Amino acid sequence: VSKKPNKDHRLWIRKDSAGSGKKALCLVNTVSKLPNEKEAVYGALDRWTAFESEFPIIAAAKALEMLKKRRKWLQIIQVTKWLMSKGQVLTWTTYDTLLLALSMDGRVDEAESIWNTILETYTRSVPKKLFSRMIQIYNTRHLPDKVLEIYADMEELGVRPDEDTTRRVGRAFASSGQEDKQKPVLEKYLKKWKYIHFNGERVRVRRAGPLA
């Protein structure tokens, strides 16, 4: 016999979701007005959680998404570091947002340091998107040798790059004078088929070659 959904429980979920959204917006508005001073930021964030019986991690995650949409990179860094200082375990999405924010704020060395810590701590659990993020960061900064270092880690750990990452790796090989390794990588990881729009429809066609 199937049980009917608990309406009260579902209402509670909706109320909780709405409440966390409002609290997230409060955090965003708060940090957006603060000076770039650790004591001021951490003090305000501590007050944000002062009367909570449980740490508002859902609201914090929503706040980070809001800050990302608004391209508030410094504030993302501040909030994330505060979360880490509170012993909160970051999700992969939060780590990805932090790495992006550090890069956009011109703090690539710091992003690299955090990345190395992530890789040393979690190794085989690190998801593809974080490898892709670091390759994107290094590609944007025109650091082909760094791109190839990340790619070497992916190969060692059996992480298959997506197509955008594969193209960046291919360009890195070409930029570093290793053109002979570019084509094999593209042939190995790029799909044999691609999609194009023709007469208003999405059509699958075979690639003419690895660079097509």
XYZ file of N, CA and C in Angstrom:
636
model
N 0.854 -1.189 0.000
C 0.000 0.000 0.000
C 0.888 1.237 0.000
N 0.665 2.105 -0.950
C 1.480 3.316 -1.025
C 0.982 4.346 -0.030
N 1.909 5.049 0.574
C 1.562 6.071 1.550
C 1.385 7.417 0.867
N 0.441 8.185 1.383
C 0.239 9.523 0.844
C 1.343 10.443 1.357
N 1.753 11.401 0.532
C 2.776 12.346 0.984
C 2.316 13.098 2.220
N 3.244 13.357 3.096
C 2.950 14.131 4.293
C 2.916 15.605 3.916
N 1.702 16.163 3.834
C 1.556 17.545 3.384
C 2.255 18.525 4.316
N 2.165 18.257 5.620
C 2.813 19.152 6.576
C 4.322 19.171 6.353
N 4.876 17.980 6.073
C 6.317 17.878 5.847
C 6.710 18.659 4.598
N 5.907 18.547 3.557
C 6.213 19.246 2.314
C 6.113 20.758 2.503
N 5.140 21.187 3.285
C 5.016 22.616 3.568
C 6.225 23.109 4.349
N 6.695 22.276 5.272
C 7.866 22.654 6.072
C 9.087 22.831 5.181
N 9.227 21.933 4.184
C 10.354 22.030 3.265
C 10.291 23.339 2.486
N 9.093 23.696 2.013
C 8.957 24.932 1.244
C 9.267 26.149 2.111
N 8.783 26.113 3.366
C 9.047 27.233 4.266
C 10.537 27.338 4.569
N 11.173 26.181 4.770
C 12.602 26.175 5.061
C 13.386 26.725 3.877
N 12.974 26.323 2.667
C 13.649 26.788 1.463
C 13.514 28.295 1.322
N 12.307 28.785 1.556
C 12.077 30.225 1.456
C 12.865 30.966 2.529
N 12.907 30.385 3.723
C 13.638 31.019 4.811
C 15.128 31.085 4.548
N 15.680 30.011 3.977
C 17.114 30.002 3.695
C 17.450 30.993 2.586
N 16.527 31.176 1.653
C 16.750 32.151 0.587
C 16.804 33.568 1.123
N 15.901 33.863 2.055
C 15.877 35.201 2.660
C 17.137 35.434 3.486
N 17.555 34.399 4.196
C 18.762 34.517 5.017
C 20.004 34.660 4.125
N 19.990 33.961 2.994
C 21.104 34.066 2.046
C 21.212 35.484 1.499
N 20.075 36.063 1.157
C 20.063 37.429 0.635
C 20.568 38.416 1.685
N 20.221 38.151 2.930
C 20.702 38.989 4.036
C 22.226 38.942 4.106
N 22.790 37.737 3.946
C 24.251 37.594 3.970
C 24.885 38.353 2.806
N 24.303 38.209 1.628
C 24.833 38.887 0.438
C 24.842 40.400 0.639
N 23.736 40.926 1.125
C 23.647 42.373 1.348
C 24.635 42.838 2.412
N 24.843 41.988 3.414
C 25.759 42.342 4.501
C 27.201 42.422 4.018
N 27.677 41.361 3.369
C 29.086 41.332 2.965
C 29.381 42.322 1.843
N 28.366 42.665 1.067
C 28.581 43.604 -0.044
C 28.894 45.012 0.452
N 28.535 45.294 1.702
C 28.745 46.640 2.252
C 29.983 46.733 3.139
N 30.652 45.612 3.361
C 31.760 45.593 4.314
C 33.090 45.976 3.666
N 33.998 46.550 4.457
C 35.348 46.823 3.948
C 36.123 45.515 3.838
N 37.205 45.541 3.105
C 38.014 44.334 2.937
C 38.948 44.159 4.132
N 38.338 43.919 5.272
C 39.078 43.720 6.515
C 38.564 42.451 7.182
N 39.466 41.550 7.484
C 39.091 40.235 8.001
C 38.239 40.330 9.263
N 38.634 41.177 10.210
C 37.894 41.273 11.471
C 36.471 41.753 11.242
N 36.306 42.739 10.356
C 34.972 43.275 10.081
C 34.100 42.223 9.404
N 34.679 41.516 8.445
C 33.925 40.498 7.702
C 33.545 39.334 8.607
N 34.517 38.792 9.318
C 34.244 37.637 10.174
C 33.286 38.001 11.308
N 33.415 39.216 11.825
C 32.506 39.656 12.888
C 31.075 39.720 12.399
N 30.882 40.268 11.202
C 29.535 40.376 10.634
C 28.954 38.996 10.334
N 29.790 38.103 9.836
C 29.320 36.753 9.522
C 29.012 35.958 10.792
N 29.786 36.188 11.828
C 29.491 35.539 13.113
C 28.141 36.006 13.652
N 27.862 37.284 13.487
C 26.563 37.804 13.940
C 25.427 37.233 13.098
N 25.723 36.949 11.837
C 24.720 36.379 10.926
C 24.251 35.003 11.414
N 25.116 34.287 12.121
C 24.770 32.947 12.614
C 24.512 32.920 14.122
N 24.532 34.072 14.760
C 24.518 34.139 16.224
C 23.338 33.421 16.874
N 22.164 33.494 16.273
C 20.974 32.944 16.922
C 20.478 31.658 16.254
N 21.371 31.003 15.516
C 20.993 29.767 14.831
C 21.304 28.553 15.709
N 20.345 27.633 15.808
C 20.589 26.408 16.574
C 21.492 25.453 15.793
N 21.420 25.515 14.456
C 22.294 24.731 13.590
C 22.933 25.666 12.569
N 24.120 25.314 12.132
C 24.810 26.180 11.178
C 24.002 26.261 9.876
N 23.712 27.468 9.391
C 22.867 27.641 8.191
C 23.629 27.385 6.890
N 24.058 26.157 6.697
C 24.908 25.832 5.556
C 24.165 25.970 4.228
N 22.848 25.670 4.226
C 22.075 25.805 2.987
C 21.986 27.273 2.580
N 21.732 28.127 3.553
C 21.664 29.564 3.273
C 23.018 30.081 2.794
N 24.090 29.582 3.387
C 25.432 30.008 2.978
C 25.717 29.599 1.539
N 25.315 28.375 1.183
C 25.523 27.894 -0.189
C 24.726 28.737 -1.186
N 23.497 29.071 -0.818
C 22.671 29.912 -1.692
C 23.284 31.305 -1.836
N 23.836 31.810 -0.747
C 24.467 33.129 -0.785
C 25.657 33.132 -1.739
N 26.439 32.058 -1.715
C 27.589 31.966 -2.617
C 27.142 31.946 -4.076
N 26.031 31.271 -4.353
C 25.506 31.252 -5.722
C 25.060 32.646 -6.147
N 24.415 33.362 -5.228
C 23.987 34.736 -5.527
C 25.192 35.628 -5.804
N 26.215 35.490 -4.984
C 27.423 36.296 -5.158
C 28.110 35.968 -6.482
N 28.071 34.699 -6.858
C 28.676 34.289 -8.132
C 27.941 34.929 -9.308
N 26.614 34.923 -9.256
C 25.826 35.537 -10.326
C 26.089 37.035 -10.424
N 26.380 37.646 -9.286
C 26.662 39.088 -9.260
C 28.142 39.389 -9.496
N 28.935 38.337 -9.667
C 30.372 38.461 -9.919
C 31.089 39.190 -8.776
N 30.672 38.884 -7.565
C 31.283 39.466 -6.367
C 32.391 38.527 -5.883
N 33.502 38.543 -6.596
C 34.558 37.566 -6.356
C 35.202 37.719 -4.984
N 35.489 38.945 -4.577
C 36.116 39.164 -3.273
C 35.222 38.660 -2.149
N 33.928 38.938 -2.256
C 32.998 38.511 -1.207
C 32.875 36.982 -1.156
N 32.956 36.339 -2.314
C 32.936 34.869 -2.338
C 34.136 34.328 -1.569
N 35.290 34.916 -1.811
C 36.507 34.479 -1.124
C 36.367 34.679 0.381
N 35.845 35.830 0.774
C 35.686 36.133 2.199
C 34.751 35.136 2.882
N 33.596 34.898 2.271
C 32.608 33.998 2.878
C 33.137 32.566 2.931
N 33.779 32.127 1.854
C 34.281 30.755 1.811
C 35.376 30.529 2.844
N 36.265 31.481 2.976
C 37.332 31.337 3.975
C 36.760 31.356 5.391
N 35.718 32.134 5.577
C 35.055 32.150 6.886
C 34.425 30.789 7.167
N 33.790 30.195 6.153
C 33.207 28.861 6.317
C 34.280 27.853 6.708
N 35.430 27.948 6.058
C 36.530 27.034 6.367
C 37.034 27.252 7.790
N 37.054 28.509 8.234
C 37.515 28.808 9.595
C 36.566 28.244 10.642
N 35.309 28.019 10.239
C 34.308 27.455 11.145
C 34.289 25.929 11.103
N 35.203 25.365 10.340
C 35.279 23.909 10.263
C 34.238 23.280 9.370
N 33.606 24.092 8.531
C 32.599 23.557 7.619
C 33.285 22.853 6.449
N 32.787 21.680 6.104
C 33.327 20.931 4.971
C 32.717 21.493 3.691
N 33.557 21.971 2.799
C 33.063 22.574 1.569
C 32.629 21.505 0.568
N 31.600 21.817 -0.191
C 31.185 20.923 -1.268
C 32.104 21.145 -2.462
N 32.045 20.223 -3.430
C 32.851 20.395 -4.642
C 32.441 21.656 -5.384
N 31.150 21.958 -5.367
C 30.667 23.168 -6.037
C 31.236 24.413 -5.381
N 31.321 24.403 -4.051
C 31.880 25.552 -3.339
C 33.366 25.700 -3.629
N 34.085 24.587 -3.671
C 35.501 24.645 -4.036
C 35.665 25.209 -5.449
N 34.806 24.772 -6.357
C 34.868 25.252 -7.737
C 34.636 26.763 -7.788
N 33.649 27.222 -7.040
C 33.349 28.658 -6.990
C 34.510 29.437 -6.387
N 35.130 28.882 -5.357
C 36.273 29.545 -4.721
C 37.450 29.659 -5.688
N 37.765 28.583 -6.393
C 38.875 28.615 -7.354
C 38.615 29.652 -8.446
N 37.383 29.696 -8.931
C 37.019 30.686 -9.946
C 37.172 32.099 -9.398
N 36.674 32.318 -8.184
C 36.730 33.647 -7.576
C 38.173 34.108 -7.381
N 39.026 33.214 -6.916
C 40.436 33.563 -6.722
C 41.089 33.938 -8.050
N 40.761 33.187 -9.084
C 41.309 33.491 -10.405
C 40.825 34.848 -10.905
N 39.536 35.091 -10.780
C 38.961 36.349 -11.255
C 39.469 37.544 -10.454
N 39.874 37.283 -9.211
C 40.406 38.347 -8.357
C 41.921 38.493 -8.530
N 42.479 37.743 -9.486
C 43.907 37.849 -9.770
C 44.806 37.117 -8.798
N 44.251 36.175 -8.051
C 45.021 35.468 -7.021
C 45.247 34.016 -7.443
N 45.909 33.865 -8.587
C 46.113 32.534 -9.161
C 47.016 31.679 -8.277
N 48.027 32.286 -7.682
C 48.926 31.527 -6.795
C 48.153 30.928 -5.621
N 47.212 31.697 -5.106
C 46.399 31.210 -3.988
C 45.467 30.092 -4.449
N 44.922 30.249 -5.652
C 44.072 29.190 -6.216
C 44.881 27.910 -6.382
N 46.117 28.056 -6.837
C 46.984 26.894 -7.022
C 47.286 26.213 -5.690
N 47.508 27.011 -4.651
C 47.791 26.455 -3.332
C 46.602 25.648 -2.811
N 45.403 26.205 -2.968
C 44.196 25.501 -2.520
C 43.976 24.247 -3.355
N 44.229 24.358 -4.657
C 44.083 23.192 -5.529
C 45.015 22.063 -5.092
N 46.255 22.400 -4.785
C 47.216 21.377 -4.358
C 46.756 20.697 -3.068
N 46.173 21.495 -2.167
C 45.647 20.933 -0.922
C 44.486 19.984 -1.203
N 43.601 20.397 -2.111
C 42.463 19.547 -2.489
C 42.965 18.223 -3.057
N 43.926 18.313 -3.973
C 44.424 17.111 -4.647
C 45.137 16.175 -3.676
N 45.906 16.758 -2.758
C 46.622 15.938 -1.779
C 45.667 15.289 -0.782
N 44.591 16.009 -0.456
C 43.654 15.520 0.558
C 42.696 14.469 0.008
N 42.172 14.721 -1.187
C 41.107 13.863 -1.712
C 41.544 12.962 -2.876
N 42.571 13.347 -3.587
C 43.171 12.585 -4.690
C 42.134 11.974 -5.629
N 41.799 10.704 -5.449
C 40.947 10.003 -6.407
C 39.467 10.372 -6.302
N 39.119 11.168 -5.309
C 37.720 11.588 -5.177
C 37.443 12.919 -5.872
N 38.495 13.598 -6.304
C 38.320 14.925 -6.906
C 37.557 14.789 -8.225
N 36.465 15.533 -8.383
C 35.659 15.402 -9.600
C 36.302 16.074 -10.810
N 35.848 15.668 -11.968
C 36.369 16.193 -13.233
C 36.269 17.717 -13.313
N 35.177 18.277 -12.789
C 34.961 19.717 -12.970
C 36.038 20.567 -12.299
N 36.656 20.053 -11.228
C 37.717 20.827 -10.589
C 39.005 20.784 -11.405
N 39.307 19.624 -12.000
C 40.448 19.561 -12.918
C 40.212 20.522 -14.087
N 38.996 20.492 -14.615
C 38.653 21.366 -15.741
C 38.772 22.833 -15.356
N 38.363 23.146 -14.130
C 38.452 24.536 -13.664
C 39.897 25.008 -13.627
N 40.791 24.188 -13.087
C 42.190 24.600 -13.004
C 42.817 24.729 -14.387
N 42.457 23.837 -15.293
C 42.972 23.948 -16.660
C 42.444 25.219 -17.318
N 41.184 25.538 -17.063
C 40.612 26.777 -17.597
C 41.353 28.001 -17.050
N 41.645 27.979 -15.754
C 42.353 29.097 -15.122
C 43.737 29.281 -15.745
N 44.477 28.188 -15.863
C 45.824 28.277 -16.428
C 45.786 28.633 -17.916
N 44.792 28.134 -18.619
C 44.655 28.458 -20.040
C 44.401 29.953 -20.227
N 43.536 30.511 -19.383
C 43.229 31.941 -19.454
C 44.465 32.788 -19.174
N 45.321 32.284 -18.289
C 46.537 33.017 -17.913
C 47.720 32.691 -18.829
N 47.459 31.914 -19.874
C 48.506 31.550 -20.845
C 49.680 30.846 -20.166
N 49.338 29.805 -19.405
C 50.348 29.007 -18.710
C 50.237 27.550 -19.182
N 50.700 27.274 -20.410
C 50.535 25.925 -20.976
C 51.203 24.824 -20.160
N 52.355 25.119 -19.560
C 53.037 24.088 -18.770
C 52.187 23.662 -17.571
N 51.496 24.636 -16.971
C 50.615 24.329 -15.842
C 49.404 23.508 -16.308
N 48.893 23.858 -17.486
C 47.778 23.087 -18.061
C 48.188 21.627 -18.213
N 49.382 21.416 -18.718
C 49.854 20.051 -18.962
C 50.130 19.301 -17.661
N 50.486 20.024 -16.607
C 50.668 19.381 -15.299
C 49.337 18.820 -14.797
N 48.278 19.627 -14.930
C 46.956 19.170 -14.496
C 46.503 17.992 -15.358
N 46.753 18.099 -16.655
C 46.376 17.009 -17.565
C 47.108 15.718 -17.196
N 48.371 15.829 -16.815
C 49.138 14.646 -16.412
C 48.511 13.990 -15.181
N 48.032 14.817 -14.250
C 47.347 14.277 -13.068
C 46.056 13.564 -13.474
N 45.334 14.148 -14.424
C 44.093 13.525 -14.900
C 44.378 12.160 -15.521
N 45.424 12.103 -16.324
C 45.790 10.842 -16.965
C 46.159 9.788 -15.919
N 46.925 10.215 -14.932
C 47.365 9.278 -13.891
C 46.189 8.746 -13.079
N 45.198 9.611 -12.842
C 44.057 9.232 -12.007
C 42.885 8.679 -12.819
N 43.043 8.631 -14.130
C 41.986 8.072 -14.969
C 40.779 8.975 -15.117
N 41.000 10.289 -15.069
C 39.908 11.254 -15.227
C 39.848 11.685 -16.692
N 38.742 11.408 -17.344
C 38.602 11.718 -18.764
C 38.181 13.176 -18.949
N 38.946 13.975 -19.694
C 38.590 15.385 -19.887
C 37.388 15.553 -20.807
N 36.613 16.618 -20.574
C 35.520 16.924 -21.490
C 36.108 17.578 -22.743
N 35.259 17.911 -23.704
C 35.769 18.394 -24.988
C 36.454 19.756 -24.878
N 35.891 20.672 -24.091
C 36.522 21.987 -23.932
C 37.906 21.845 -23.303
N 37.989 21.001 -22.286
C 39.270 20.778 -21.618
C 40.263 20.121 -22.570
N 39.779 19.175 -23.368
C 40.646 18.505 -24.342
C 41.252 19.502 -25.321
N 40.447 20.429 -25.788
C 40.952 21.440 -26.731
C 41.996 22.337 -26.059
N 41.763 22.663 -24.801
C 42.744 23.488 -24.079
C 44.059 22.740 -23.905
N 43.956 21.455 -23.625
C 45.166 20.636 -23.493
C 45.893 20.571 -24.834
N 45.126 20.403 -25.910
C 45.725 20.367 -27.241
C 46.468 21.651 -27.559
N 45.852 22.783 -27.229
C 46.512 24.078 -27.460
C 47.756 24.225 -26.596
N 47.691 23.677 -25.383
C 48.849 23.758 -24.484
C 50.034 22.980 -25.051
N 49.760 21.808 -25.619
C 50.837 21.040 -26.250
C 51.439 21.829 -27.409
N 50.574 22.449 -28.217
C 51.055 23.227 -29.362
C 51.869 24.433 -28.897
N 51.390 25.121 -27.857
C 52.072 26.321 -27.360
C 53.422 26.009 -26.731
N 53.547 24.804 -26.187
C 54.797 24.435 -25.517
C 55.759 23.698 -26.446
N 55.459 23.740 -27.749
C 56.360 23.130 -28.724
C 56.261 21.622 -28.820
N 55.123 21.065 -28.391
C 54.941 19.611 -28.452
C 53.779 19.275 -29.398
N 53.870 19.827 -30.611
C 52.791 19.632 -31.584
C 52.518 18.161 -31.867
N 53.553 17.327 -31.744
C 53.381 15.902 -32.035
C 52.428 15.222 -31.053
N 52.204 15.844 -29.881
C 51.312 15.252 -28.880
C 49.897 15.829 -28.948
N 49.734 16.894 -29.723
C 48.425 17.542 -29.798
C 47.383 16.649 -30.465
N 47.701 16.155 -31.655
C 46.731 15.365 -32.413
C 46.312 14.087 -31.688
N 47.243 13.316 -31.102
C 46.835 12.102 -30.383
C 45.850 12.372 -29.244
N 46.053 13.486 -28.529
C 45.142 13.822 -27.430
C 43.751 14.137 -27.968
N 43.701 14.930 -29.029
C 42.411 15.286 -29.617
C 41.698 14.057 -30.167
N 42.451 13.184 -30.814
C 41.847 11.970 -31.373
C 41.363 11.027 -30.274
N 42.055 11.040 -29.150
C 41.707 10.137 -28.047
C 40.431 10.562 -27.332
N 40.262 11.883 -27.145
C 39.179 12.337 -26.278
C 38.032 13.078 -26.971
N 38.256 13.586 -28.177
C 37.144 14.246 -28.856
C 36.241 13.197 -29.495
N 34.958 13.402 -29.406
C 34.009 12.459 -29.988
C 34.099 12.501 -31.512
N 33.799 11.374 -32.130
C 33.875 11.295 -33.586
C 32.735 12.051 -34.261
N 31.718 12.354 -33.463
C 30.562 13.059 -34.022
C 30.408 14.407 -33.335
N 29.857 15.365 -34.054
C 29.540 16.660 -33.464
C 28.171 17.096 -33.970
N 27.599 18.066 -33.295
C 26.270 18.548 -33.678
C 26.371 19.957 -34.255
N 25.658 20.183 -35.346
C 25.591 21.507 -35.951
C 24.125 21.846 -36.201
N 23.850 23.118 -36.394
C 22.485 23.534 -36.709
C 22.372 23.735 -38.219
N 21.415 23.046 -38.817
C 21.228 23.112 -40.266
C 19.736 23.240 -40.555
N 19.380 24.324 -41.262
C 17.970 24.590 -41.583
C 17.085 24.581 -40.332
N 17.625 25.156 -39.262
C 16.841 25.270 -38.036
C 16.774 24.014 -37.201
N 17.511 22.971 -37.590
C 17.497 21.719 -36.838
C 18.905 21.363 -36.360
N 18.953 20.600 -35.281
C 20.227 20.138 -34.732
C 20.570 18.805 -35.389
N 21.680 18.788 -36.122
C 22.037 17.616 -36.917
C 23.383 17.060 -36.464
N 23.475 15.730 -36.372
C 24.731 15.091 -36.000
C 25.542 14.783 -37.257
N 26.804 15.228 -37.257
C 27.678 14.979 -38.406
C 29.005 14.426 -37.913
N 29.670 13.690 -38.763
C 30.968 13.122 -38.411
C 32.052 14.181 -38.563
N 32.959 14.236 -37.603
C 34.053 15.194 -37.689
C 34.972 14.835 -38.856
N 35.486 15.866 -39.528
C 36.430 15.640 -40.624
C 37.811 15.279 -40.088
N 38.061 15.645 -38.827
C 39.356 15.371 -38.207
C 39.329 15.839 -36.776
N 40.393 15.629 -36.006
C 40.400 15.981 -34.587
C 40.261 17.467 -34.316
N 40.606 18.303 -35.291
C 40.510 19.741 -35.084
C 39.217 20.314 -35.629
N 38.388 19.489 -36.227
C 37.151 19.975 -36.845
C 36.068 20.209 -35.809
